[in-house]
Amino acid sequence: MTMSTFAHLILALFFIHVASATKNVLGSMSKLEVANKIISPDGYARSTVLVGGTFPGPLIRAQKGDEFRIDVINQLSDTLMNTTTSIHWHGIFQHRSNWADGVAFVTQCPIPLNGSFLHRFTVPDQAGTFWYHSHLSAQYCDGLRGPLVIYDPEDPLAHMYDVDDESTVIMLSDWYHKLSPQMYNPPFTPDSTLINGLGRYAGGPKSPLAIVNVEEGKRYRFRIIGASCDPWFNFTIDGHKMTIIEADGIEVEPVDVDSLAVFAGQRYSVVVSADQPVGNYWIRALSNFPNQTFDGGLSSAILRYDGASLEDPATEPGPYVLPFDEAALHPLIDPGAPGIPEVGKADVNINLKLAIDAAAGHYTINNAAFVDPPLAILLQILSGARHPSQLLPQGSIYELPYNKTIEVSIPATDLTPGGAVGGPHSLHLHGHVFDVIRVSGNKSYNFVNPVRRDTVTLGTQANADNVTLRFVTNNPGPWFFHCHINWHLHDGFAIVMAEALSAAATQESQVVPEYWWKLCSAE
């Protein structure tokens, strides 16, 4: 082989590597084709609902300030699962674009079979780690979930890391061998844990595991996404500590931990230094379900240093001396909860009583279970409804005045007869971040610099948890507020914050495209 031929071979291999590293990355103006495909991410083959034929779906990568134009095309065909769909952009505020939030029966009608829907929105003031997923029934449990990252060219914490790209996104998910329509009733037990779409199940084959490659001496911003349908994960990397710098799209004052609790819907950025001897190290994501193990590579992936042998790690977990504490997370920029710094002194104070109606098979919030209305709630508003009594589903719509401070308290009820068992529940508010003035596991209130995020765990009644949030109604529209355990959402664990209804009607009527209306006429 001549030197020239050798050089061309090296160059070809380089371009193949680059293509393979970036082929599953899309920009802010893209098409997402939703279709069924049989895959076996843990060694067990099943039909799924995927974007672009992969699990997770492709990374959508954008810059702060970008305009998004994402065309969702429904090519589903497997009638054993839902054949309509919708896609939600988890954590994106959708200022002046509530219609594009992607929530079936709340902000839009479902996308019908062979139909499409173009989401148009801008993100002028957000950067960080987000994700997208189906927001129809429990469809994302069948595979429709993927990462969305908005990079900030002027990131104030950029000096802390060297590498932040598609190779440093880590998506944690549970996986089920049954199709979601077969699992609407408990128990909701996952068959495996997947890290970046790969894993193993107990008694199954030695299926490939995800590999995260690092180079000795470099610092990596790992973007960790809790994309589960049910469990939360305790995330660790053998031999390496992590420095938290972001929670749910909000950068925080750096905090060192050696374990990280990641609940459904939550995201974190952590900086990890590749400062250990060259080798292979286990990445672990143990779920809160009983009888979990790392034996045989379950619930695991591999951190592999350049130059390490191509083999499974032999590392051991722990010791863990830097525990995660949500109360220790403080916003880097503009900390402080809105309103008078006293409990119950917001403009509007709401207490949510969580319960379960076992006979009816659904969860309730203040005695009402959310049931998909016959018309999307935004459509009801644009058709003239201006009061909760005029909106369906009745009992699940909370009208909020414009530009006021809202306080929401949510005491855990899992030990109360008829209480909301199946937790700890994680609740997500669309259209906002909120200041968590009382976090789970903590009986004190913090108005000075509480953690600011969009998805929070409610903890447990054993700790007398009463998680309390504050936010300002500066974003008119109907915004879903729900448990992010997808099975619980399917069973009614949700309400809608109907924010500034008149302003929402005026605003959205000016921007809703003609094809948005046609989605509902197609039903």
Short mmCIF file of C-alpha atoms in Angstrom, two decimals, residues 256-463:
data_model
loop_
_atom_site.label_atom_id
_atom_site.label_comp_id
_atom_site.label_asym_id
_atom_site.label_seq_id
_atom_site.Cartn_x
_atom_site.Cartn_y
_atom_site.Cartn_z
CA ASP A 256 -20.15 18.44 43.69
CA VAL A 257 -21.90 15.08 44.06
CA ASP A 258 -21.02 11.44 43.51
CA SER A 259 -24.62 10.32 42.95
CA LEU A 260 -27.56 12.00 41.26
CA ALA A 261 -31.31 11.34 41.63
CA VAL A 262 -32.95 11.79 38.22
CA PHE A 263 -36.76 11.67 38.14
CA ALA A 264 -38.97 11.30 35.09
CA GLY A 265 -38.81 14.49 33.04
CA GLN A 266 -35.82 16.01 34.86
CA ARG A 267 -32.51 16.98 33.28
CA TYR A 268 -29.09 17.83 34.67
CA SER A 269 -25.75 18.92 33.30
CA VAL A 270 -22.77 17.62 35.23
CA VAL A 271 -19.09 18.25 34.61
CA VAL A 272 -16.94 15.11 34.88
CA SER A 273 -13.15 15.22 34.68
CA ALA A 274 -11.47 12.28 32.98
CA ASP A 275 -8.82 12.25 35.73
CA GLN A 276 -8.59 8.55 36.50
CA PRO A 277 -6.18 5.95 35.06
CA VAL A 278 -6.96 4.94 31.49
CA GLY A 279 -9.49 2.12 31.63
CA ASN A 280 -13.18 1.22 31.58
CA TYR A 281 -15.58 2.39 34.30
CA TRP A 282 -19.19 1.46 34.91
CA ILE A 283 -21.86 4.10 34.43
CA ARG A 284 -24.80 3.04 36.61
CA ALA A 285 -28.48 4.01 36.64
CA LEU A 286 -30.30 2.04 39.32
CA SER A 287 -34.07 2.50 39.30
CA ASN A 288 -36.21 2.77 42.42
CA PHE A 289 -38.06 -0.46 41.58
CA PRO A 290 -37.39 -3.42 43.89
CA ASN A 291 -34.87 -6.17 43.19
CA GLN A 292 -32.67 -4.07 40.90
CA THR A 293 -29.12 -5.21 40.23
CA PHE A 294 -26.05 -4.42 38.16
CA ASP A 295 -25.22 -8.12 37.72
CA GLY A 296 -24.34 -9.01 34.14
CA GLY A 297 -24.28 -5.37 33.06
CA LEU A 298 -27.91 -4.60 33.90
CA SER A 299 -28.76 -0.90 34.37
CA SER A 300 -25.31 0.03 33.12
CA ALA A 301 -23.22 1.64 30.40
CA ILE A 302 -19.45 2.01 29.98
CA LEU A 303 -17.23 5.07 30.39
CA ARG A 304 -14.26 4.21 28.18
CA TYR A 305 -11.00 6.15 28.12
CA ASP A 306 -9.13 6.44 24.84
CA GLY A 307 -6.56 3.66 24.83
CA ALA A 308 -8.50 1.34 27.13
CA SER A 309 -9.10 -2.28 26.22
CA LEU A 310 -12.41 -3.17 24.59
CA GLU A 311 -13.89 -5.06 27.52
CA ASP A 312 -16.44 -4.65 30.29
CA PRO A 313 -15.25 -2.72 33.34
CA ALA A 314 -14.19 -4.43 36.54
CA THR A 315 -14.81 -1.36 38.71
CA GLU A 316 -16.87 -1.35 41.89
CA PRO A 317 -19.48 1.22 42.96
CA GLY A 318 -18.80 3.79 45.67
CA PRO A 319 -17.82 4.85 48.19
CA TYR A 320 -20.42 7.62 48.06
CA VAL A 321 -19.55 10.58 50.26
CA LEU A 322 -21.08 13.50 48.31
CA PRO A 323 -24.84 12.84 48.36
CA PHE A 324 -27.25 14.73 46.15
CA ASP A 325 -29.39 17.36 47.90
CA GLU A 326 -31.92 19.24 45.78
CA ALA A 327 -32.04 22.02 48.38
CA ALA A 328 -28.36 22.75 47.64
CA LEU A 329 -29.12 23.77 44.05
CA HIS A 330 -29.27 27.56 43.61
CA PRO A 331 -29.82 29.45 40.34
CA LEU A 332 -26.66 31.04 38.98
CA ILE A 333 -28.57 34.03 37.57
CA ASP A 334 -31.34 36.09 39.20
CA PRO A 335 -32.09 33.83 42.19
CA GLY A 336 -35.10 34.37 44.41
CA ALA A 337 -38.76 33.38 44.46
CA PRO A 338 -41.36 35.95 43.35
CA GLY A 339 -43.84 37.59 45.68
CA ILE A 340 -43.96 38.23 49.42
CA PRO A 341 -41.48 35.87 51.13
CA GLU A 342 -44.01 34.25 53.43
CA VAL A 343 -45.90 30.98 52.97
CA GLY A 344 -49.42 31.56 51.71
CA LYS A 345 -48.80 35.21 50.83
CA ALA A 346 -48.75 34.88 47.05
CA ASP A 347 -51.46 36.57 44.96
CA VAL A 348 -53.09 33.18 44.36
CA ASN A 349 -52.52 30.21 46.69
CA ILE A 350 -53.55 26.73 45.58
CA ASN A 351 -53.38 23.50 47.55
CA LEU A 352 -53.60 20.29 45.54
CA LYS A 353 -55.00 17.22 47.26
CA LEU A 354 -53.78 14.07 45.54
CA ALA A 355 -55.74 10.84 45.73
CA ILE A 356 -56.51 7.63 43.88
CA ASP A 357 -59.89 6.15 43.12
CA ALA A 358 -58.99 2.47 43.01
CA ALA A 359 -62.46 1.38 41.95
CA ALA A 360 -62.50 3.72 38.96
CA GLY A 361 -58.81 3.13 38.23
CA HIS A 362 -57.73 6.74 38.18
CA TYR A 363 -55.88 9.42 40.11
CA THR A 364 -57.60 12.61 41.23
CA ILE A 365 -56.43 16.13 42.03
CA ASN A 366 -58.87 17.96 44.30
CA ASN A 367 -61.40 15.18 43.58
CA ALA A 368 -61.23 15.42 39.78
CA ALA A 369 -59.48 13.09 37.33
CA PHE A 370 -58.30 14.60 34.06
CA VAL A 371 -60.12 13.05 31.11
CA ASP A 372 -59.26 13.97 27.52
CA PRO A 373 -61.92 16.46 26.40
CA PRO A 374 -63.75 16.07 23.07
CA LEU A 375 -62.07 19.28 21.83
CA ALA A 376 -58.59 20.56 22.65
CA ILE A 377 -58.73 23.10 25.47
CA LEU A 378 -57.04 25.82 23.42
CA LEU A 379 -59.67 25.28 20.73
CA GLN A 380 -62.39 25.69 23.35
CA ILE A 381 -60.81 28.99 24.44
CA LEU A 382 -60.52 30.25 20.88
CA SER A 383 -64.15 29.27 20.31
CA GLY A 384 -65.32 31.62 23.07
CA ALA A 385 -64.96 29.80 26.41
CA ARG A 386 -63.59 32.22 29.02
CA HIS A 387 -64.39 30.59 32.36
CA PRO A 388 -63.52 27.20 33.88
CA SER A 389 -67.22 26.39 34.11
CA GLN A 390 -67.35 26.60 30.31
CA LEU A 391 -64.27 24.43 29.78
CA LEU A 392 -63.91 20.67 29.65
CA PRO A 393 -62.86 18.59 31.50
CA GLN A 394 -64.71 20.21 34.39
CA GLY A 395 -62.89 20.23 37.71
CA SER A 396 -59.47 20.06 36.06
CA ILE A 397 -59.15 23.65 34.78
CA TYR A 398 -57.62 26.28 37.10
CA GLU A 399 -58.07 29.85 35.86
CA LEU A 400 -55.13 32.09 36.81
CA PRO A 401 -55.02 35.91 36.47
CA TYR A 402 -52.37 37.64 34.35
CA ASN A 403 -49.02 38.74 35.87
CA LYS A 404 -49.66 37.46 39.37
CA THR A 405 -47.57 35.34 41.72
CA ILE A 406 -48.96 31.83 42.14
CA GLU A 407 -48.10 29.50 45.02
CA VAL A 408 -48.91 25.79 44.70
CA SER A 409 -48.52 23.39 47.61
CA ILE A 410 -48.70 19.64 47.00
CA PRO A 411 -48.55 17.52 50.16
CA ALA A 412 -47.61 13.88 49.66
CA THR A 413 -50.48 11.52 50.47
CA ASP A 414 -49.02 8.08 49.75
CA LEU A 415 -49.55 6.81 53.32
CA THR A 416 -53.10 8.13 53.62
CA PRO A 417 -55.94 5.67 52.84
CA GLY A 418 -57.01 6.53 49.31
CA GLY A 419 -53.90 8.66 48.85
CA ALA A 420 -51.79 8.92 45.70
CA VAL A 421 -49.68 5.77 45.94
CA GLY A 422 -47.14 4.77 43.30
CA GLY A 423 -44.68 7.59 43.95
CA PRO A 424 -42.52 9.41 44.43
CA HIS A 425 -44.38 11.36 41.76
CA SER A 426 -42.61 13.92 39.59
CA LEU A 427 -44.74 16.86 38.45
CA HIS A 428 -44.04 18.95 35.34
CA LEU A 429 -45.49 22.36 34.51
CA HIS A 430 -45.59 23.35 30.84
CA GLY A 431 -44.81 26.92 29.78
CA HIS A 432 -42.77 27.82 32.88
CA VAL A 433 -40.04 27.14 35.32
CA PHE A 434 -40.97 27.55 38.98
CA ASP A 435 -39.10 28.24 42.20
CA VAL A 436 -39.37 25.28 44.58
CA ILE A 437 -39.60 27.13 47.90
CA ARG A 438 -39.95 23.81 49.74
CA VAL A 439 -38.30 20.74 48.25
CA SER A 440 -38.95 17.12 49.18
CA GLY A 441 -37.02 15.87 52.18
CA ASN A 442 -36.96 19.38 53.67
CA LYS A 443 -39.39 21.03 56.08
CA SER A 444 -38.03 24.57 55.74
CA TYR A 445 -38.88 27.19 53.11
CA ASN A 446 -36.37 29.08 50.97
CA PHE A 447 -37.45 32.30 49.26
CA VAL A 448 -33.91 33.65 48.78
CA ASN A 449 -32.35 31.22 46.28
CA PRO A 450 -34.53 28.12 45.84
CA VAL A 451 -33.93 25.65 43.03
CA ARG A 452 -35.67 26.78 39.84
CA ARG A 453 -36.83 24.06 37.47
CA ASP A 454 -39.83 22.71 35.52
CA THR A 455 -40.13 19.16 36.93
CA VAL A 456 -40.05 18.34 40.65
CA THR A 457 -40.41 15.24 42.80
CA LEU A 458 -43.09 15.32 45.48
CA GLY A 459 -41.26 12.99 47.86
CA THR A 460 -43.18 10.91 50.37
CA GLN A 461 -45.60 11.33 53.24
CA ALA A 462 -43.14 9.41 55.45
CA ASN A 463 -41.04 12.60 55.40
#
